[in-house]
Coordinates of C-alpha atoms in Angstrom, one line a residue:
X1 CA 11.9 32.0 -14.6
X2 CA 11.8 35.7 -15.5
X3 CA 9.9 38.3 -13.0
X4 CA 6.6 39.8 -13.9
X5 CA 7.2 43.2 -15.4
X6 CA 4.9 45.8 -16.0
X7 CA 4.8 48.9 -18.3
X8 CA 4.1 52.4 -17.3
X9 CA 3.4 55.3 -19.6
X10 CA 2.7 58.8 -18.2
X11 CA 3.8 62.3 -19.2
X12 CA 3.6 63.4 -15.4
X13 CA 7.1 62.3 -13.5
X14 CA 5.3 62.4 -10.2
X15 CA 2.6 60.0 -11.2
X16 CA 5.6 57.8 -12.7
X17 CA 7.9 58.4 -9.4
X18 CA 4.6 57.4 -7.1
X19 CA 3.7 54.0 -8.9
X20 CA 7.0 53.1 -8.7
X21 CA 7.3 53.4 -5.2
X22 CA 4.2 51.2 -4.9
X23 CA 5.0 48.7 -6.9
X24 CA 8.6 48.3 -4.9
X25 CA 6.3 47.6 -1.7
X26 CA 3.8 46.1 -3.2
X27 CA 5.3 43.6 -5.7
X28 CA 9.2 43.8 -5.2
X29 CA 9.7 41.0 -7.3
X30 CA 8.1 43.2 -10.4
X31 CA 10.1 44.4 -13.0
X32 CA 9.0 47.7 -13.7
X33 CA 9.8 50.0 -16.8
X34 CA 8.6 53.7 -16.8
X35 CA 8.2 55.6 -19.8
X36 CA 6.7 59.5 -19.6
X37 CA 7.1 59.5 -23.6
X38 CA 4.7 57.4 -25.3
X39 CA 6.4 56.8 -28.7
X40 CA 9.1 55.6 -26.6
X41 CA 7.2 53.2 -25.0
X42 CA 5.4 52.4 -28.5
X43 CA 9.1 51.5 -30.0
X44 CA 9.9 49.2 -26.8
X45 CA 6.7 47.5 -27.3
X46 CA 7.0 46.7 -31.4
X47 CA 10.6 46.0 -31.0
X48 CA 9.4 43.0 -28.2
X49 CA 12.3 44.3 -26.1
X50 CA 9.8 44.3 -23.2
X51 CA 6.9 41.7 -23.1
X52 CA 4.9 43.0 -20.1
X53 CA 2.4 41.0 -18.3
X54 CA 0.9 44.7 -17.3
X55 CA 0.8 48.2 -18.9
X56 CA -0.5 51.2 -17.2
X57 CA -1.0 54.4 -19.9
X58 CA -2.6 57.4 -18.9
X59 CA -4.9 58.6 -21.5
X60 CA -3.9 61.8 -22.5
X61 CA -0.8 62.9 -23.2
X62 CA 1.3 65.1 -25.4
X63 CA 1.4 63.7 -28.6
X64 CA 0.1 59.9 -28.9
X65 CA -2.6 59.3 -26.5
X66 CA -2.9 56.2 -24.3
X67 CA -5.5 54.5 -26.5
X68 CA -3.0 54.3 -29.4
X69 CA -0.4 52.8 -27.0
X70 CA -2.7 50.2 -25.5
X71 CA -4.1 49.6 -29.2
X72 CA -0.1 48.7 -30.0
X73 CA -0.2 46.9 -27.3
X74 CA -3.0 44.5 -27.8
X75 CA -1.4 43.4 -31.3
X76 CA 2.0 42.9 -30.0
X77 CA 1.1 41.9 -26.5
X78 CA -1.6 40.4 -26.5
X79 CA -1.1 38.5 -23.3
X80 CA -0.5 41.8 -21.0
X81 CA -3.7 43.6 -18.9
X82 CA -4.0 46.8 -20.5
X83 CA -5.0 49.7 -18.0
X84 CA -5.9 53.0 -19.0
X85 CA -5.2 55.6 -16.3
X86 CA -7.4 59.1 -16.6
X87 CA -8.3 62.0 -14.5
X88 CA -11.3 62.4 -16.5
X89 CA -14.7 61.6 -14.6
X90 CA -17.0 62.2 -17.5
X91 CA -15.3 60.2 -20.1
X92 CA -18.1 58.0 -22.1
X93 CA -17.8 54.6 -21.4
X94 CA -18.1 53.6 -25.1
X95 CA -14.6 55.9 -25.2
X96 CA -13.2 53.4 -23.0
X97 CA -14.5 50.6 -24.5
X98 CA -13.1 51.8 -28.2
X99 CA -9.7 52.5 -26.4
X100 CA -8.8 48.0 -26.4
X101 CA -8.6 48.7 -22.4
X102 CA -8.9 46.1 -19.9
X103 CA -9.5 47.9 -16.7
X104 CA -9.8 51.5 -15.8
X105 CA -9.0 53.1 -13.0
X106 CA -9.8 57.3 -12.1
X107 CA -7.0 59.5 -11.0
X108 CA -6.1 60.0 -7.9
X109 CA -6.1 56.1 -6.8
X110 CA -4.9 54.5 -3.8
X111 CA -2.2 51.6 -3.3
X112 CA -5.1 49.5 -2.5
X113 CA -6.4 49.9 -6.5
X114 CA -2.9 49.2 -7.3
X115 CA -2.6 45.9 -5.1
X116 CA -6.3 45.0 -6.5
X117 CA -5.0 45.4 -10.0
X118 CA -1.9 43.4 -9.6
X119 CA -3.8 40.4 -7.9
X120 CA -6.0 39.9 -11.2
X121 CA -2.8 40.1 -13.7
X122 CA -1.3 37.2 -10.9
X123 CA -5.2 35.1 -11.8
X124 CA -5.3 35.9 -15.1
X125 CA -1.6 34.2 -15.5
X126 CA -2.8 31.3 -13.4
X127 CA -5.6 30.4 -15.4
X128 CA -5.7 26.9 -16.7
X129 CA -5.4 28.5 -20.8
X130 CA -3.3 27.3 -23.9
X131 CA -0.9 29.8 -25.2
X132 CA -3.3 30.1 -28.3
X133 CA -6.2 30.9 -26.4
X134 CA -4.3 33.3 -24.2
X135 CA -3.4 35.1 -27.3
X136 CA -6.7 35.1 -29.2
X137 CA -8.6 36.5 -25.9
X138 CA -5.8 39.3 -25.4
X139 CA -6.4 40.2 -28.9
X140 CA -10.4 40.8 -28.6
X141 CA -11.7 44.1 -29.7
X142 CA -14.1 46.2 -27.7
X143 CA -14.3 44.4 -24.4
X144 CA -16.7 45.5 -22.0
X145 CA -15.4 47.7 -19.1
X146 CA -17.0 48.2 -15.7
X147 CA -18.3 51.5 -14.9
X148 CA -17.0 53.9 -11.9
X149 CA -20.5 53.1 -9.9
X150 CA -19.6 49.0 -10.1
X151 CA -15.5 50.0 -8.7
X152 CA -17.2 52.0 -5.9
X153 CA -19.5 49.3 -4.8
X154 CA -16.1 46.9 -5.2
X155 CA -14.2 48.7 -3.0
X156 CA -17.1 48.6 -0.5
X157 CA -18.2 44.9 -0.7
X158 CA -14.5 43.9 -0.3
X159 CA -14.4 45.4 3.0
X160 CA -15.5 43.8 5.7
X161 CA -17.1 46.0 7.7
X162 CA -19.1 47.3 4.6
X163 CA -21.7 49.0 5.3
X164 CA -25.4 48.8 3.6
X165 CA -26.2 52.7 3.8
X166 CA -22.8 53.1 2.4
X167 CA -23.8 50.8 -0.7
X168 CA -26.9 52.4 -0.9
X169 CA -25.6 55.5 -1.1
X170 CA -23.1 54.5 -4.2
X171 CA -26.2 52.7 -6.0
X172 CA -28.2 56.1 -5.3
X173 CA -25.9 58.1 -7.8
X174 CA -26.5 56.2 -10.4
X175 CA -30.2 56.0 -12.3
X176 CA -29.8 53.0 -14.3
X177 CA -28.8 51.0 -11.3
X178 CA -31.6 52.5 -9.4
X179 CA -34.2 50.7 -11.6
X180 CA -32.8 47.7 -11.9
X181 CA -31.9 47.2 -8.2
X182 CA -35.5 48.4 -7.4
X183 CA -37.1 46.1 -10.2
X184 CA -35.5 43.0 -8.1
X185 CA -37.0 44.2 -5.3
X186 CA -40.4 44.6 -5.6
X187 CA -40.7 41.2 -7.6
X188 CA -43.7 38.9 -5.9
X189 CA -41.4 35.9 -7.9
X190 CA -38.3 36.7 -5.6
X191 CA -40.6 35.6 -2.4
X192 CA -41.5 39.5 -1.4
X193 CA -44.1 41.1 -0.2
X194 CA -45.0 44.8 0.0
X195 CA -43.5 47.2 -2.1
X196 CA -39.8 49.8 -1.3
X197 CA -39.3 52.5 -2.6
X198 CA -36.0 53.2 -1.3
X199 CA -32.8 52.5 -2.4
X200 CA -31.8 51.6 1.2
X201 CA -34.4 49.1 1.9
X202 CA -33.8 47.8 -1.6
X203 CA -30.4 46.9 -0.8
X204 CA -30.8 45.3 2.6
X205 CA -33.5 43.0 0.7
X206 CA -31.4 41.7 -2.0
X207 CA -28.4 41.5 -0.3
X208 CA -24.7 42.9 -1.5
X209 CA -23.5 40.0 -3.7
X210 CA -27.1 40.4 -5.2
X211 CA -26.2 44.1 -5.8
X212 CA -23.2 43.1 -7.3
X213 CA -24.4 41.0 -9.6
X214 CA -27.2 44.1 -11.1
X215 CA -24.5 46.3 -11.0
X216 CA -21.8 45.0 -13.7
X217 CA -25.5 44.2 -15.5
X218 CA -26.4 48.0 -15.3
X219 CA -22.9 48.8 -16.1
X220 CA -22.9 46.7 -19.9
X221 CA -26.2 48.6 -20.2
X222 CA -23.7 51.4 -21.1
X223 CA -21.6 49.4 -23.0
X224 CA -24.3 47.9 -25.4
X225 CA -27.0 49.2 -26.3
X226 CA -30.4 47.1 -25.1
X227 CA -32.5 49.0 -27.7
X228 CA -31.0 46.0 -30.2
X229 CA -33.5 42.7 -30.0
X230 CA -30.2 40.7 -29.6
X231 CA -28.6 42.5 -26.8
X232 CA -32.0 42.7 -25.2
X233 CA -32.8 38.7 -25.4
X234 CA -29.4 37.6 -23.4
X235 CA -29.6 40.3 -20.9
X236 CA -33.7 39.4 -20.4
X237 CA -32.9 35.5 -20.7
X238 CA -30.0 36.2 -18.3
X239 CA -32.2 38.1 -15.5
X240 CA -34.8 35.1 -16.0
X241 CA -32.4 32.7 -15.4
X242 CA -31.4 34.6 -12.3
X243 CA -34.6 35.2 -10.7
X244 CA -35.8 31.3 -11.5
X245 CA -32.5 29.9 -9.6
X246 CA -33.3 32.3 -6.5
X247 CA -36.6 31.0 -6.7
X248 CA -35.8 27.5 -6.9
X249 CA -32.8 27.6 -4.2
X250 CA -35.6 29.4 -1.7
X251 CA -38.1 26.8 -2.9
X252 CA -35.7 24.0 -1.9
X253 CA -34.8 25.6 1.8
X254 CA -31.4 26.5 0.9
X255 CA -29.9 29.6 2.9
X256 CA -30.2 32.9 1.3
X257 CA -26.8 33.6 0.7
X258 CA -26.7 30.2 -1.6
X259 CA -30.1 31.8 -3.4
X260 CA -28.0 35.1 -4.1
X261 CA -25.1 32.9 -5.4
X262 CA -27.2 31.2 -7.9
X263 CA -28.4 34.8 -9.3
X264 CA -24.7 35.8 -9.2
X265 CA -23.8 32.7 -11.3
X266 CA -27.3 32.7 -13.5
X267 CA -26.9 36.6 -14.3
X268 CA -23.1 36.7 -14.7
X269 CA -23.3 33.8 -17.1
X270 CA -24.2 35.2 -19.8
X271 CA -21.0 38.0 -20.1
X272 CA -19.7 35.9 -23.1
X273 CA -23.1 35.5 -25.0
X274 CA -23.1 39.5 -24.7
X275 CA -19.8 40.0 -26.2
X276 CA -20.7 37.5 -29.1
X277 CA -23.7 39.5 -30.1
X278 CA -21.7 42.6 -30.9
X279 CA -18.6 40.9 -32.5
X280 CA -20.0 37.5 -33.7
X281 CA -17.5 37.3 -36.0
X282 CA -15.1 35.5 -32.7
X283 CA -16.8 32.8 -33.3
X284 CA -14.4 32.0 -35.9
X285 CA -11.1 33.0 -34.0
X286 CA -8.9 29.2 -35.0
X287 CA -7.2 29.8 -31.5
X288 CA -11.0 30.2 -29.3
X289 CA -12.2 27.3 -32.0
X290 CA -9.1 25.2 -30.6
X291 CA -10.6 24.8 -26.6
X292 CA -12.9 22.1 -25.9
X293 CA -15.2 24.8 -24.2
X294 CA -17.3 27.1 -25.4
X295 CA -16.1 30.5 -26.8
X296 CA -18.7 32.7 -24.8
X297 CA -17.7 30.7 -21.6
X298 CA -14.1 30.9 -22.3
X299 CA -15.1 35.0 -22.7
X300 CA -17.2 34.9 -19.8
X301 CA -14.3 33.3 -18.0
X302 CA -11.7 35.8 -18.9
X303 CA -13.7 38.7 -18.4
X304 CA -15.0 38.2 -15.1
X305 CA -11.2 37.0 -14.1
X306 CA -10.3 40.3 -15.6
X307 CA -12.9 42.4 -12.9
X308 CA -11.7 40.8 -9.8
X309 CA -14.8 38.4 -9.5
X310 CA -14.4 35.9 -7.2
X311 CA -12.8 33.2 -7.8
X312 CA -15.1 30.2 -6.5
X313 CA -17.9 31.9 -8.4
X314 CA -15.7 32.5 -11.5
X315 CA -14.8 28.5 -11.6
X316 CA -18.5 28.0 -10.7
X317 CA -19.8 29.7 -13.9
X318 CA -17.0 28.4 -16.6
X319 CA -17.9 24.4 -15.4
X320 CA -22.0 25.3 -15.3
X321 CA -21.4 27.0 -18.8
X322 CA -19.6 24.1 -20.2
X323 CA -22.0 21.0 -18.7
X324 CA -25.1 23.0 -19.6
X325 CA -23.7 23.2 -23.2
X326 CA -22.9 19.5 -23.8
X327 CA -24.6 16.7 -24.1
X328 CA -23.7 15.4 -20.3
X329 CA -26.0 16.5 -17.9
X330 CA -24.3 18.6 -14.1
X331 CA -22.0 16.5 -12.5
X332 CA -22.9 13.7 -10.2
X333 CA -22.3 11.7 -7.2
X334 CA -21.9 14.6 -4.5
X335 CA -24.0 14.3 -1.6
X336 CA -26.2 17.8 -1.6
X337 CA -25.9 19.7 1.6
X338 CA -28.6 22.7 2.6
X339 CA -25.9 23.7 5.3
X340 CA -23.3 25.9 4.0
X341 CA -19.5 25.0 5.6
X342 CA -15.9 25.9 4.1
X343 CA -14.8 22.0 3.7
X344 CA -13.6 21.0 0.4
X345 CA -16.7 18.4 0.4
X346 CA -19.1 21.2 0.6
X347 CA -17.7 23.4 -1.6
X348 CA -17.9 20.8 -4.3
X349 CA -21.8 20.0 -3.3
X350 CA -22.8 23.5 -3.4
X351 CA -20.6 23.6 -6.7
X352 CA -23.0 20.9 -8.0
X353 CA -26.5 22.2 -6.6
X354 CA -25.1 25.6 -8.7
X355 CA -24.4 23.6 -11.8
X356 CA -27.8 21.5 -11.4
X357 CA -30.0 24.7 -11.1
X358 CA -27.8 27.1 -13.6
X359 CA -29.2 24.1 -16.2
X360 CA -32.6 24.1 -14.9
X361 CA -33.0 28.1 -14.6
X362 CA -31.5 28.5 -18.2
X363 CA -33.9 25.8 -19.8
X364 CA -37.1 27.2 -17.9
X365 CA -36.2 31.0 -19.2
X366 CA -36.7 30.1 -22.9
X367 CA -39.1 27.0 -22.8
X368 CA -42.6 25.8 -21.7
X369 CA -42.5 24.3 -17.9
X370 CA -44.1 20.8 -18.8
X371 CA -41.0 20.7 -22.0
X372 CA -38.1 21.7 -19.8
X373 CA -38.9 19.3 -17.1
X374 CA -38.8 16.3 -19.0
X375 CA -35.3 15.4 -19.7
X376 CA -33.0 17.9 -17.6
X377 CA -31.6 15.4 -14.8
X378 CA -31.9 12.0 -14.0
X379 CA -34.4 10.4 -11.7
X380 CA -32.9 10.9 -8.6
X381 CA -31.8 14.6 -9.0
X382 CA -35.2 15.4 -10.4
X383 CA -37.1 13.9 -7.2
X384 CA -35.2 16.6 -5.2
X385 CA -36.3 19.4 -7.1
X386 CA -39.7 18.4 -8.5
X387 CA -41.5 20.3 -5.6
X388 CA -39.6 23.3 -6.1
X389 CA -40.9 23.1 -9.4
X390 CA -44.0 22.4 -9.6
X391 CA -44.2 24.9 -7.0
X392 CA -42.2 27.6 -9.5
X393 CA -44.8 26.5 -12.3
X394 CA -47.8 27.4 -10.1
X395 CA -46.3 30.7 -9.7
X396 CA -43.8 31.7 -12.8
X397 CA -42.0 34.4 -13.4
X398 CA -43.2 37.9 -14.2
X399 CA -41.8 39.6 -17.0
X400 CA -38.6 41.6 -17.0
X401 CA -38.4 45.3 -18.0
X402 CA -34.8 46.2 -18.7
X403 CA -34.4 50.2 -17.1
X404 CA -32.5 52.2 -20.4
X405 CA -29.5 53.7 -19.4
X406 CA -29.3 57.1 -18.7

């Protein structure tokens, strides 16, 4: 079986000489080819005497800039992560977006962003795809990236001795995110009372994966623009979903960390819907049309594989996508648990409590209460969350105002 290999393009040979040095420690298996001329690189890559599974380009170079390499490489290579390397902190993020990139990462980075990266080309391989799909996802124009704010906050929230003041600190710099996260809360729907105005407090009430979850929202906000009616529907229908699950799961008794998993999963959902609204014309990809599941989960599914999102939460969102979408409605026959444990039994329980109110959340953001409560699960299943929702229907939602991006 040949080794993974991985592409790297940069005009400066200490850059080149320091990657390689991490990749030997990091990934010694790797087989790693180091270019600092770009056309060189570009003439390896259309001859298909390399076929990466990673290529790292700095941005701007003499000559042919990164974007034209990774362009190259998204024809030819469809299946390789394409990073885009650049020591430029004010670069738009529609510029990275129109530059076919994958992931960006700001100069000067750490093995640790190195390691990360690696670790989503190893998922991205793993992922349960047909060569066609593969293919017709590598080839997708103007993916979404996340911004610099959402990395930061990443980096944090995978430590474990994370620190709130420190997240509050990284959501502070960034206005957009400051709305949002406040919006959330200081909502009466989420179950709070009295008002913060404080990005601190704000965090310690909605919790980090919470925070997580606004952030790559706030960071699309820059991506697309939610002054079109379309791109403003799914992101609204998205936070609706989100805030009805949390509201449902606290309804039911369920911890609060399961509550912030259903936003996570309600919110994060609707990635591929997003992406479909500004190139609808994927719908008609033959090789996306070939999978039995939906083209904006499959999207959703690639894209949040692609970010580093977990990977429970990741699997979570593809299967809620694809039940909610057919005729079948959530899985059955699990037992439900209200106390969280790491057995495989639990996992599947609280995969299937997830999937049950992902279906519910998503029916009762775009339809009447008495409608959506007719027909969404069978007898049984809707015993266990009637009071929840008659409760919700006492008390629904306020509306959501989407912060502009600033």
């Amino acid at each position: 079986m040949p080794s993974n290999q991985v592409v790297i393009v940069d005009d400066e040979e200490l850059i080149l000489k320091s990657l390689k040095r991490a990749l030997r420690r990091l990934a010694p298996s790797w087989s790693v080819h180091l270019f600092d001329s770009p056309n060189e690189a570009l003439d390896k890559l259309q001859q298909g005497e390399i076929k990466p599974d990673l290529v790292m380009c700095d941005r701007l170079m003499p000559g042919t800039r990164g974007d034209d390499v990774l362009l190259e490489c998204r024809t030819h290579n469809p299946e390789a992560i394409r990073l885009l390397m650049t020591g430029d902190t004010r670069i738009d993020m529609k510029e990275i977006v129109a530059s076919n990139v994958h992931i960006f990462i700001s100069k000067p980075f750490e093995h640790g962003d190195i390691s990360d990266v690696l670790n989503r080309v190893m998922r991205i391989k793993a992922l349960p795809l047909t060569h066609s799909v593969r293919q017709s996802l590598g080839r997708l124009k103007g993916l979404p990236v996340l911004n610099e704010t959402y990395q930061k906050l990443d980096k944090l929230l995978k430590c474990e001795d994370a620190e709130l003041d420190e997240v509050a600190r990284v959501v502070g710099k960034d206005p957009t995110l400051v709305a949002n996260v406040l919006q959330a809360a200081n909502s009466p729907f989420l179950g709070f009372r009295g008002q913060v105005s404080s990005v601190d407090k704000a965090v310690k009430r909605l919790g980090l994966n919470t925070i997580a979850s606004i952030a790559i929202a706030s960071s699309l906000s820059q991506t697309y623009s939610i002054d079109s009616k379309m791109h403003r529907d799914v992101v609204v229908r998205a936070l609706s979903s989100a805030y009805i699950a949390t509201r449902l799961m606290q309804l039911r008794g369920f911890s609060r960390e399961q509550a912030e998993y259903s936003f996570s999963l309600s919110l994060l959902a609707s990635i591929g819907e997003l992406y479909l609204v500004d190139a609808p014309e994927t719908a008609n990809d033959v090789g996306l049309q070939s999978s039995t599941k939906p083209i904006s989960a499959l999207i959703s599914y690639y894209l949040l594989t692609i970010w580093g999102i977990e990977e429970r939460l990741v699997e979570d969102i593809l299967s809620a996508s694809c039940e909610a979408a057919s005729t079948l409605r959530p899985r059955k026959g699990v037992e439900q648990s209200q106390e969280p444990d790491d057995s495989e039994e639990s996992k599947e329980a609280e995969g299937l409590i997830a999937s049950q109110v992902f279906y519910l959340a998503r029916r009762l953001a775009c339809e009447e209460f008495d409608e959506a409560l007719t027909d969404v699960l069978n007898m049984d299943e809707f015993a266990q969350w009637y009071p929840a929702l008659n409760a919700l229907k006492e008390n629904p939602p306020e509306d959501i105002n989407l912060a502009a991006p600033q």
